[in-house]
């Protein structure tokens, strides 16, 4: 540390050499930094949007469909088609303490949904109150989801997907209005907040009309549910929960609990991990491209420093002949290299952050599904740390190798150099 003031003094004295070349090198570093900032920011935005979209279906949930047995069991032949009843949701909740929420679900396509002169053909879904939280169906301000009283009293109330609401009501407020589902009046009690939903098993939630399960059964005379949706309090126990699902439902419906074809399951924890890994992979790929672009600027810095070493050969020889420490020779060259990299990096980061904010603003105002899927570019702490780390590494190496060459020059040979 005691040599630092002298190193800085030597750097200031020699910084005027190769001024034009330095400007071009700073520009190259700035361009490389800008590239990596933009690429990593787009990768971060896409990664976050993929993660958000994967949670649109529901976070940590398991969806269970009845299948067909592939093994004979307890006197029953293989090939039996299974069907669930609404009370199976309560059975699972009572026998699996790890479960936090459960809901049975019934679904029917091809229903007429009418408001005034607008008539549409849409899916209608009958669910229990926990379904809203399970499936991430959050009501807009002023509305609500199906509640326990709706289910208990078989109320004719409906919760609309946001796209369905827009088709029926346009800009008009839908809460409290009456619509007709297959000519039966229903009161709108809520509208779903817009969400990104990458996964679906019955069409996008934004397109559905959701009613109480008890009302659905009374309206359509259905006995068997389409599927069951459950969620454990801790997603880490999902594997154990799935094993228990086979055991409990197997005991009721008389199938082998090891018969994997008896039930079809979608564990969203597994799919969300895959999506997260895809997002990380995309971000790493974009980061490598940006790093290679930045490396080109680093090569420019190294070339500058090699030229500086060549230009100062006699001077270095005199310094070495007079007994100068290696740090007096290496220090100014490394500081010069880091300074060039820092100047270019500061310019590139400043311009990059400004462009990221501008692009994020444009994306928020544009009505484009493609831009919405890509997500807003995000300059995060991880992006900043990666960029600064790359700049520091490239700057140090670009100065270290030329300076190492400088201190290996024999003083006598350096003094004879032309």
CSV table of C-alpha atoms in Angstrom, one decimal:
chain,number,residue,atom,x,y,z
A,1,UNK,CA,0.0,0.0,0.0
A,2,UNK,CA,2.9,2.4,0.6
A,3,UNK,CA,3.9,2.2,-3.1
A,4,UNK,CA,0.4,3.2,-4.3
A,5,UNK,CA,1.0,7.1,-4.3
A,6,UNK,CA,4.2,6.6,-6.4
A,7,UNK,CA,2.4,4.1,-8.7
A,8,UNK,CA,-0.4,6.7,-9.3
A,9,UNK,CA,2.1,9.4,-9.9
A,10,UNK,CA,3.9,7.3,-12.6
A,11,UNK,CA,0.5,6.5,-14.1
A,12,UNK,CA,-0.6,10.2,-14.4
A,13,UNK,CA,2.8,11.1,-15.9
A,14,UNK,CA,2.5,8.5,-18.7
A,15,UNK,CA,-1.3,8.5,-19.3
A,16,UNK,CA,-0.9,11.0,-22.1
A,17,UNK,CA,0.9,8.6,-24.4
A,18,UNK,CA,-1.2,6.8,-27.1
A,19,UNK,CA,-4.2,9.1,-26.4
A,20,UNK,CA,-6.1,8.3,-29.6
A,21,UNK,CA,-5.5,4.6,-29.2
A,22,UNK,CA,-6.8,4.8,-25.7
A,23,UNK,CA,-10.0,6.5,-26.8
A,24,UNK,CA,-10.7,3.7,-29.3
A,25,UNK,CA,-10.0,1.1,-26.6
A,26,UNK,CA,-12.3,2.8,-24.1
A,27,UNK,CA,-15.0,2.8,-26.8
A,28,UNK,CA,-14.5,-0.9,-27.4
A,29,UNK,CA,-14.7,-1.7,-23.7
A,30,UNK,CA,-17.8,0.5,-23.5
A,31,UNK,CA,-19.5,-1.3,-26.4
A,32,UNK,CA,-18.6,-4.7,-24.9
A,33,UNK,CA,-20.0,-3.6,-21.5
A,34,UNK,CA,-23.1,-2.3,-23.1
A,35,UNK,CA,-23.6,-5.6,-24.9
A,36,UNK,CA,-23.2,-7.7,-21.7
A,37,UNK,CA,-25.5,-5.4,-19.7
A,38,UNK,CA,-28.3,-5.6,-22.3
A,39,UNK,CA,-28.0,-9.3,-22.8
A,40,UNK,CA,-27.8,-10.2,-19.1
A,41,UNK,CA,-30.7,-7.8,-18.4
A,42,UNK,CA,-32.9,-9.4,-21.1
A,43,UNK,CA,-31.9,-12.8,-19.8
A,44,UNK,CA,-32.8,-11.8,-16.2
A,45,UNK,CA,-36.1,-10.4,-17.3
A,46,UNK,CA,-36.9,-13.5,-19.3
A,47,UNK,CA,-35.9,-15.8,-16.4
A,48,UNK,CA,-38.1,-13.9,-14.0
A,49,UNK,CA,-41.0,-13.9,-16.4
A,50,UNK,CA,-40.7,-17.7,-17.0
A,51,UNK,CA,-40.7,-18.2,-13.3
A,52,UNK,CA,-43.7,-16.0,-12.9
A,53,UNK,CA,-45.5,-17.7,-15.7
A,54,UNK,CA,-44.8,-21.1,-14.3
A,55,UNK,CA,-46.5,-20.0,-11.1
A,56,UNK,CA,-49.5,-18.7,-12.9
A,57,UNK,CA,-51.1,-22.2,-12.9
A,58,UNK,CA,-50.6,-22.4,-9.1
A,59,UNK,CA,-47.5,-22.7,-6.9
A,60,UNK,CA,-46.6,-26.0,-5.4
A,61,UNK,CA,-49.9,-27.7,-6.3
A,62,UNK,CA,-50.5,-31.3,-7.4
A,63,UNK,CA,-53.4,-31.9,-9.9
A,64,UNK,CA,-54.8,-35.5,-9.8
A,65,UNK,CA,-56.8,-37.1,-12.5
A,66,UNK,CA,-58.4,-40.6,-12.3
A,67,UNK,CA,-56.8,-43.1,-14.7
A,68,UNK,CA,-57.3,-46.8,-15.5
A,69,UNK,CA,-55.8,-49.6,-13.5
A,70,UNK,CA,-53.0,-51.6,-15.2
A,71,UNK,CA,-52.7,-54.2,-12.4
A,72,UNK,CA,-55.2,-56.7,-11.0
A,73,UNK,CA,-55.7,-56.1,-7.3
A,74,UNK,CA,-57.8,-57.7,-4.5
A,75,UNK,CA,-59.9,-59.7,-7.0
A,76,UNK,CA,-60.5,-56.7,-9.3
A,77,UNK,CA,-59.2,-57.0,-12.9
A,78,UNK,CA,-56.9,-54.6,-14.6
A,79,UNK,CA,-58.3,-52.0,-17.0
A,80,UNK,CA,-60.9,-50.5,-14.7
A,81,UNK,CA,-61.6,-46.9,-15.3
A,82,UNK,CA,-61.6,-44.8,-12.1
A,83,UNK,CA,-63.8,-41.8,-11.2
A,84,UNK,CA,-63.5,-39.4,-8.3
A,85,UNK,CA,-66.3,-38.0,-6.1
A,86,UNK,CA,-66.4,-34.5,-4.6
A,87,UNK,CA,-65.9,-35.9,-1.1
A,88,UNK,CA,-62.6,-37.3,-2.1
A,89,UNK,CA,-61.0,-33.9,-1.5
A,90,UNK,CA,-62.1,-33.9,2.1
A,91,UNK,CA,-60.9,-37.5,2.4
A,92,UNK,CA,-57.4,-36.6,1.3
A,93,UNK,CA,-57.3,-33.5,3.6
A,94,UNK,CA,-58.4,-35.6,6.6
A,95,UNK,CA,-55.8,-38.3,6.0
A,96,UNK,CA,-52.8,-36.4,4.8
A,97,UNK,CA,-51.7,-33.9,7.5
A,98,UNK,CA,-49.1,-32.3,5.2
A,99,UNK,CA,-51.9,-31.0,2.9
A,100,UNK,CA,-52.7,-27.3,3.4
A,101,UNK,CA,-55.5,-26.8,0.8
A,102,UNK,CA,-57.7,-29.1,-1.4
A,103,UNK,CA,-60.4,-28.7,-3.9
A,104,UNK,CA,-62.5,-30.8,-6.2
A,105,UNK,CA,-63.0,-29.5,-9.8
A,106,UNK,CA,-65.7,-30.1,-12.4
A,107,UNK,CA,-65.4,-28.7,-15.9
A,108,UNK,CA,-67.8,-28.4,-18.8
A,109,UNK,CA,-67.2,-27.0,-22.2
A,110,UNK,CA,-69.6,-25.6,-24.8
A,111,UNK,CA,-71.7,-23.5,-22.5
A,112,UNK,CA,-73.5,-20.3,-23.6
A,113,UNK,CA,-72.6,-17.3,-21.6
A,114,UNK,CA,-74.7,-14.2,-22.2
A,115,UNK,CA,-74.7,-10.6,-21.2
A,116,UNK,CA,-77.3,-8.3,-22.9
A,117,UNK,CA,-76.7,-8.8,-26.6
A,118,UNK,CA,-73.4,-10.6,-26.3
A,119,UNK,CA,-73.4,-14.4,-26.3
A,120,UNK,CA,-70.3,-16.5,-26.1
A,121,UNK,CA,-69.4,-20.2,-25.9
A,122,UNK,CA,-67.2,-20.7,-22.9
A,123,UNK,CA,-66.0,-23.3,-20.4
A,124,UNK,CA,-67.7,-23.4,-17.0
A,125,UNK,CA,-65.8,-24.7,-14.0
A,126,UNK,CA,-67.3,-25.8,-10.7
A,127,UNK,CA,-64.9,-25.5,-7.7
A,128,UNK,CA,-64.6,-25.2,-4.0
A,129,UNK,CA,-63.4,-22.0,-2.2
A,130,UNK,CA,-59.8,-23.1,-1.8
A,131,UNK,CA,-59.4,-23.3,-5.6
A,132,UNK,CA,-58.8,-19.6,-5.9
A,133,UNK,CA,-55.7,-19.7,-3.8
A,134,UNK,CA,-54.6,-23.0,-5.2
A,135,UNK,CA,-54.8,-21.9,-8.8
A,136,UNK,CA,-53.6,-18.3,-8.2
A,137,UNK,CA,-56.9,-16.8,-9.3
A,138,UNK,CA,-56.7,-13.5,-7.5
A,139,UNK,CA,-59.8,-11.2,-7.7
A,140,UNK,CA,-59.5,-7.6,-8.9
A,141,UNK,CA,-60.2,-4.8,-6.5
A,142,UNK,CA,-63.8,-4.6,-5.5
A,143,UNK,CA,-64.6,-8.3,-6.2
A,144,UNK,CA,-64.0,-11.6,-4.5
A,145,UNK,CA,-63.7,-15.3,-5.2
A,146,UNK,CA,-66.2,-18.1,-4.4
A,147,UNK,CA,-66.6,-18.4,-0.6
A,148,UNK,CA,-67.9,-21.0,1.8
A,149,UNK,CA,-71.4,-19.5,2.0
A,150,UNK,CA,-71.7,-19.6,-1.8
A,151,UNK,CA,-70.8,-23.3,-1.7
A,152,UNK,CA,-73.1,-24.1,1.3
A,153,UNK,CA,-76.2,-22.3,-0.2
A,154,UNK,CA,-75.6,-23.3,-3.8
A,155,UNK,CA,-75.7,-19.6,-4.8
A,156,UNK,CA,-75.8,-18.7,-8.5
A,157,UNK,CA,-72.7,-16.5,-8.4
A,158,UNK,CA,-69.8,-16.5,-10.9
A,159,UNK,CA,-66.2,-15.5,-10.9
A,160,UNK,CA,-65.0,-14.4,-14.4
A,161,UNK,CA,-61.7,-14.7,-16.1
A,162,UNK,CA,-60.3,-11.3,-17.1
A,163,UNK,CA,-60.5,-12.1,-20.9
A,164,UNK,CA,-64.1,-13.4,-20.6
A,165,UNK,CA,-65.0,-10.2,-18.6
A,166,UNK,CA,-63.5,-8.0,-21.4
A,167,UNK,CA,-65.4,-9.9,-24.1
A,168,UNK,CA,-68.7,-9.6,-22.2
A,169,UNK,CA,-68.5,-6.2,-20.6
A,170,UNK,CA,-65.7,-4.4,-22.5
A,171,UNK,CA,-64.7,-1.4,-20.2
A,172,UNK,CA,-67.8,-1.6,-18.1
A,173,UNK,CA,-67.6,-2.7,-14.4
A,174,UNK,CA,-68.9,-6.3,-14.2
A,175,UNK,CA,-69.2,-6.7,-10.4
A,176,UNK,CA,-72.8,-7.0,-9.4
A,177,UNK,CA,-74.1,-7.5,-12.9
A,178,UNK,CA,-76.2,-10.5,-14.0
A,179,UNK,CA,-75.1,-12.8,-16.8
A,180,UNK,CA,-76.8,-16.0,-18.1
A,181,UNK,CA,-75.1,-19.3,-18.2
A,182,UNK,CA,-77.2,-21.7,-20.4
A,183,UNK,CA,-80.1,-19.3,-19.8
A,184,UNK,CA,-79.7,-19.5,-16.0
A,185,UNK,CA,-79.0,-16.1,-14.3
A,186,UNK,CA,-75.7,-15.7,-12.3
A,187,UNK,CA,-74.4,-12.7,-10.4
A,188,UNK,CA,-70.8,-11.7,-11.0
A,189,UNK,CA,-69.0,-11.4,-7.7
A,190,UNK,CA,-65.4,-11.1,-9.0
A,191,UNK,CA,-63.1,-10.8,-11.9
A,192,UNK,CA,-59.6,-12.4,-12.0
A,193,UNK,CA,-56.5,-10.2,-12.1
A,194,UNK,CA,-54.5,-10.5,-15.3
A,195,UNK,CA,-51.7,-13.1,-14.9
A,196,UNK,CA,-49.2,-14.8,-17.0
A,197,UNK,CA,-50.1,-18.5,-17.3
A,198,UNK,CA,-47.6,-20.8,-19.1
A,199,UNK,CA,-49.1,-24.1,-17.9
A,200,UNK,CA,-52.7,-25.2,-18.4
A,201,UNK,CA,-54.8,-28.4,-18.4
A,202,UNK,CA,-58.2,-27.0,-19.4
A,203,UNK,CA,-57.5,-23.8,-21.2
A,204,UNK,CA,-56.4,-20.5,-19.9
A,205,UNK,CA,-58.0,-19.4,-16.6
A,206,UNK,CA,-58.7,-16.0,-18.2
A,207,UNK,CA,-61.3,-17.6,-20.4
A,208,UNK,CA,-63.3,-19.4,-17.7
A,209,UNK,CA,-66.5,-18.8,-15.8
A,210,UNK,CA,-66.0,-20.2,-12.3
A,211,UNK,CA,-69.1,-21.2,-10.1
A,212,UNK,CA,-69.5,-23.0,-6.8
A,213,UNK,CA,-69.1,-26.7,-7.1
A,214,UNK,CA,-72.5,-27.3,-5.4
A,215,UNK,CA,-74.2,-25.0,-7.9
A,216,UNK,CA,-72.4,-26.7,-10.8
A,217,UNK,CA,-73.6,-30.1,-9.7
A,218,UNK,CA,-77.2,-28.9,-9.3
A,219,UNK,CA,-77.1,-27.1,-12.7
A,220,UNK,CA,-75.6,-29.9,-14.7
A,221,UNK,CA,-76.5,-33.0,-12.7
A,222,UNK,CA,-72.9,-34.1,-12.5
A,223,UNK,CA,-71.8,-36.7,-9.9
A,224,UNK,CA,-68.1,-37.3,-10.7
A,225,UNK,CA,-65.4,-34.6,-10.6
A,226,UNK,CA,-62.9,-34.0,-13.4
A,227,UNK,CA,-59.9,-33.7,-11.1
A,228,UNK,CA,-58.6,-32.9,-7.6
A,229,UNK,CA,-56.2,-30.1,-6.8
A,230,UNK,CA,-54.1,-30.2,-3.6
A,231,UNK,CA,-51.2,-28.3,-2.1
A,232,UNK,CA,-48.9,-29.2,0.8
A,233,UNK,CA,-47.8,-26.6,3.3
A,234,UNK,CA,-44.2,-27.4,2.4
A,235,UNK,CA,-43.6,-28.2,-1.3
A,236,UNK,CA,-40.5,-30.3,-0.3
A,237,UNK,CA,-42.8,-33.1,0.9
A,238,UNK,CA,-44.6,-33.4,-2.4
A,239,UNK,CA,-43.0,-36.8,-3.2
A,240,UNK,CA,-44.2,-38.2,0.2
A,241,UNK,CA,-47.6,-36.7,-0.4
A,242,UNK,CA,-47.9,-38.3,-3.9
A,243,UNK,CA,-47.1,-41.7,-2.3
A,244,UNK,CA,-49.9,-41.1,0.3
A,245,UNK,CA,-52.3,-40.1,-2.5
A,246,UNK,CA,-51.9,-43.5,-4.1
A,247,UNK,CA,-52.3,-45.3,-0.8
A,248,UNK,CA,-55.5,-43.5,0.3
A,249,UNK,CA,-57.2,-43.4,-3.1
A,250,UNK,CA,-56.1,-47.0,-3.7
A,251,UNK,CA,-57.7,-48.1,-0.5
A,252,UNK,CA,-61.0,-46.5,-1.4
A,253,UNK,CA,-61.1,-47.5,-5.1
A,254,UNK,CA,-59.4,-50.8,-4.7
A,255,UNK,CA,-56.3,-50.5,-6.8
A,256,UNK,CA,-52.7,-51.3,-6.2
A,257,UNK,CA,-50.9,-48.3,-4.6
A,258,UNK,CA,-47.9,-49.1,-6.8
A,259,UNK,CA,-50.0,-48.9,-10.0
A,260,UNK,CA,-48.8,-45.6,-11.5
A,261,UNK,CA,-51.3,-45.7,-14.3
A,262,UNK,CA,-54.3,-45.6,-11.9
A,263,UNK,CA,-53.7,-41.9,-11.3
A,264,UNK,CA,-52.3,-39.2,-13.5
A,265,UNK,CA,-50.6,-36.4,-11.6
A,266,UNK,CA,-49.1,-33.0,-12.4
A,267,UNK,CA,-46.6,-31.9,-9.8
A,268,UNK,CA,-46.0,-28.2,-10.5
A,269,UNK,CA,-42.9,-28.2,-8.2
A,270,UNK,CA,-41.1,-30.4,-10.7
A,271,UNK,CA,-42.2,-28.3,-13.7
A,272,UNK,CA,-41.3,-25.1,-12.0
A,273,UNK,CA,-37.8,-26.4,-11.3
A,274,UNK,CA,-37.4,-27.3,-15.0
A,275,UNK,CA,-38.6,-23.8,-16.0
A,276,UNK,CA,-36.2,-22.2,-13.5
A,277,UNK,CA,-33.3,-24.2,-15.0
A,278,UNK,CA,-34.3,-23.2,-18.5
A,279,UNK,CA,-34.3,-19.6,-17.5
A,280,UNK,CA,-30.8,-19.9,-15.9
A,281,UNK,CA,-29.5,-21.7,-19.0
A,282,UNK,CA,-30.8,-18.9,-21.2
A,283,UNK,CA,-29.2,-16.2,-19.0
A,284,UNK,CA,-25.8,-18.1,-18.9
A,285,UNK,CA,-25.9,-18.4,-22.7
A,286,UNK,CA,-26.6,-14.7,-23.2
A,287,UNK,CA,-23.9,-13.9,-20.6
A,288,UNK,CA,-21.3,-15.9,-22.5
A,289,UNK,CA,-22.2,-14.0,-25.7
A,290,UNK,CA,-21.8,-10.7,-23.9
A,291,UNK,CA,-18.6,-11.8,-22.2
A,292,UNK,CA,-17.0,-12.7,-25.6
A,293,UNK,CA,-18.0,-9.3,-26.9
A,294,UNK,CA,-16.4,-7.7,-23.8
A,295,UNK,CA,-13.3,-9.9,-24.3
A,296,UNK,CA,-12.7,-8.2,-27.7
A,297,UNK,CA,-12.4,-4.9,-25.9
A,298,UNK,CA,-10.1,-6.5,-23.4
A,299,UNK,CA,-7.8,-7.7,-26.2
A,300,UNK,CA,-7.7,-4.1,-27.3
A,301,UNK,CA,-6.6,-3.0,-23.9
A,302,UNK,CA,-3.9,-5.7,-23.9
A,303,UNK,CA,-2.6,-4.5,-27.3
A,304,UNK,CA,-2.5,-1.0,-25.9
A,305,UNK,CA,-0.4,-2.1,-22.9
A,306,UNK,CA,2.0,-4.2,-25.1
A,307,UNK,CA,2.5,-1.1,-27.3
A,308,UNK,CA,3.1,1.0,-24.1
A,309,UNK,CA,5.7,-1.5,-22.9
A,310,UNK,CA,7.4,-1.4,-26.3
A,311,UNK,CA,7.4,2.4,-26.3
A,312,UNK,CA,8.9,2.5,-22.8
A,313,UNK,CA,11.5,-0.1,-23.2
A,314,UNK,CA,14.4,2.2,-22.7
A,315,UNK,CA,12.7,3.9,-19.8
A,316,UNK,CA,12.0,0.5,-18.1
A,317,UNK,CA,15.6,-0.5,-18.7
A,318,UNK,CA,16.9,2.6,-16.9
A,319,UNK,CA,14.4,2.0,-14.0
A,320,UNK,CA,15.6,-1.6,-13.7
A,321,UNK,CA,19.3,-0.6,-14.0
A,322,UNK,CA,18.8,1.9,-11.1
A,323,UNK,CA,17.3,-0.9,-9.0
A,324,UNK,CA,13.6,0.0,-9.3
A,325,UNK,CA,11.3,-2.5,-7.6
A,326,UNK,CA,9.2,-4.8,-9.8
A,327,UNK,CA,6.1,-3.2,-8.4
A,328,UNK,CA,7.2,0.3,-9.7
A,329,UNK,CA,7.2,-1.2,-13.2
A,330,UNK,CA,4.2,-3.4,-13.0
A,331,UNK,CA,2.0,-1.1,-10.9
A,332,UNK,CA,1.5,1.8,-13.4
A,333,UNK,CA,0.9,-0.6,-16.2
A,334,UNK,CA,-1.8,-2.5,-14.3
A,335,UNK,CA,-3.4,0.7,-13.0
A,336,UNK,CA,-3.4,2.1,-16.5
A,337,UNK,CA,-5.1,-1.0,-17.8
A,338,UNK,CA,-7.7,-1.0,-15.0
A,339,UNK,CA,-8.3,2.7,-15.6
A,340,UNK,CA,-9.0,2.2,-19.3
A,341,UNK,CA,-11.3,-0.7,-18.4
A,342,UNK,CA,-13.1,1.2,-15.7
A,343,UNK,CA,-13.7,4.2,-17.9
A,344,UNK,CA,-15.1,2.1,-20.7
A,345,UNK,CA,-17.1,0.0,-18.2
A,346,UNK,CA,-18.6,3.1,-16.5
A,347,UNK,CA,-19.7,4.5,-19.9
A,348,UNK,CA,-21.1,1.1,-21.0
A,349,UNK,CA,-23.0,0.5,-17.7
A,350,UNK,CA,-24.5,4.0,-17.7
A,351,UNK,CA,-25.7,3.8,-21.2
A,352,UNK,CA,-26.9,0.2,-20.7
A,353,UNK,CA,-28.9,1.0,-17.5
A,354,UNK,CA,-30.5,3.9,-19.4
A,355,UNK,CA,-31.5,1.7,-22.3
A,356,UNK,CA,-32.8,-1.1,-20.0
A,357,UNK,CA,-35.1,1.4,-18.3
A,358,UNK,CA,-36.2,2.8,-21.6
A,359,UNK,CA,-36.9,-0.6,-23.0
A,360,UNK,CA,-38.8,-1.6,-19.8
A,361,UNK,CA,-40.9,1.5,-20.1
A,362,UNK,CA,-41.7,0.8,-23.8
A,363,UNK,CA,-42.5,-2.8,-23.0
A,364,UNK,CA,-44.9,-1.8,-20.2
A,365,UNK,CA,-46.8,0.5,-22.7
A,366,UNK,CA,-46.8,-1.8,-25.7
A,367,UNK,CA,-49.8,-4.1,-26.1
A,368,UNK,CA,-47.8,-7.1,-27.4
A,369,UNK,CA,-48.1,-10.7,-26.3
A,370,UNK,CA,-44.5,-11.4,-27.5
A,371,UNK,CA,-43.0,-8.5,-25.5
A,372,UNK,CA,-45.1,-9.6,-22.5
A,373,UNK,CA,-43.8,-13.1,-22.7
A,374,UNK,CA,-40.2,-11.9,-22.9
A,375,UNK,CA,-40.6,-9.8,-19.7
A,376,UNK,CA,-39.2,-6.4,-18.9
A,377,UNK,CA,-35.4,-6.2,-19.1
A,378,UNK,CA,-34.1,-6.1,-15.5
A,379,UNK,CA,-30.7,-4.7,-14.4
A,380,UNK,CA,-30.4,-6.6,-11.1
A,381,UNK,CA,-27.6,-6.9,-8.5
A,382,UNK,CA,-26.5,-10.2,-10.0
A,383,UNK,CA,-26.2,-8.5,-13.5
A,384,UNK,CA,-24.2,-5.6,-11.9
A,385,UNK,CA,-21.9,-8.0,-10.0
A,386,UNK,CA,-21.3,-10.2,-13.1
A,387,UNK,CA,-20.5,-7.2,-15.2
A,388,UNK,CA,-18.1,-5.6,-12.7
A,389,UNK,CA,-16.4,-8.9,-12.1
A,390,UNK,CA,-15.8,-9.4,-15.8
A,391,UNK,CA,-14.5,-5.9,-16.2
A,392,UNK,CA,-12.1,-6.2,-13.3
A,393,UNK,CA,-10.8,-9.6,-14.4
A,394,UNK,CA,-10.2,-8.4,-18.0
A,395,UNK,CA,-8.7,-5.1,-16.9
A,396,UNK,CA,-6.2,-6.8,-14.6
A,397,UNK,CA,-5.2,-9.5,-17.0
A,398,UNK,CA,-4.8,-7.1,-19.9
A,399,UNK,CA,-2.3,-5.1,-17.7
A,400,UNK,CA,-0.6,-8.0,-15.9
A,401,UNK,CA,0.7,-9.9,-18.9
A,402,UNK,CA,2.3,-7.0,-20.7
A,403,UNK,CA,3.8,-5.7,-17.4
A,404,UNK,CA,5.2,-9.2,-16.6
A,405,UNK,CA,7.0,-9.0,-20.0
A,406,UNK,CA,8.3,-5.6,-19.0
A,407,UNK,CA,10.0,-6.8,-15.9
A,408,UNK,CA,11.7,-9.7,-17.7
A,409,UNK,CA,13.6,-7.3,-20.0
A,410,UNK,CA,17.3,-7.2,-19.2
A,411,UNK,CA,18.5,-3.6,-18.4
A,412,UNK,CA,21.4,-3.8,-20.8
A,413,UNK,CA,19.2,-5.1,-23.7
A,414,UNK,CA,16.6,-2.5,-22.9
A,415,UNK,CA,19.1,0.4,-23.1
A,416,UNK,CA,20.3,-0.8,-26.5
A,417,UNK,CA,16.7,-1.1,-27.8
A,418,UNK,CA,15.8,1.2,-30.8
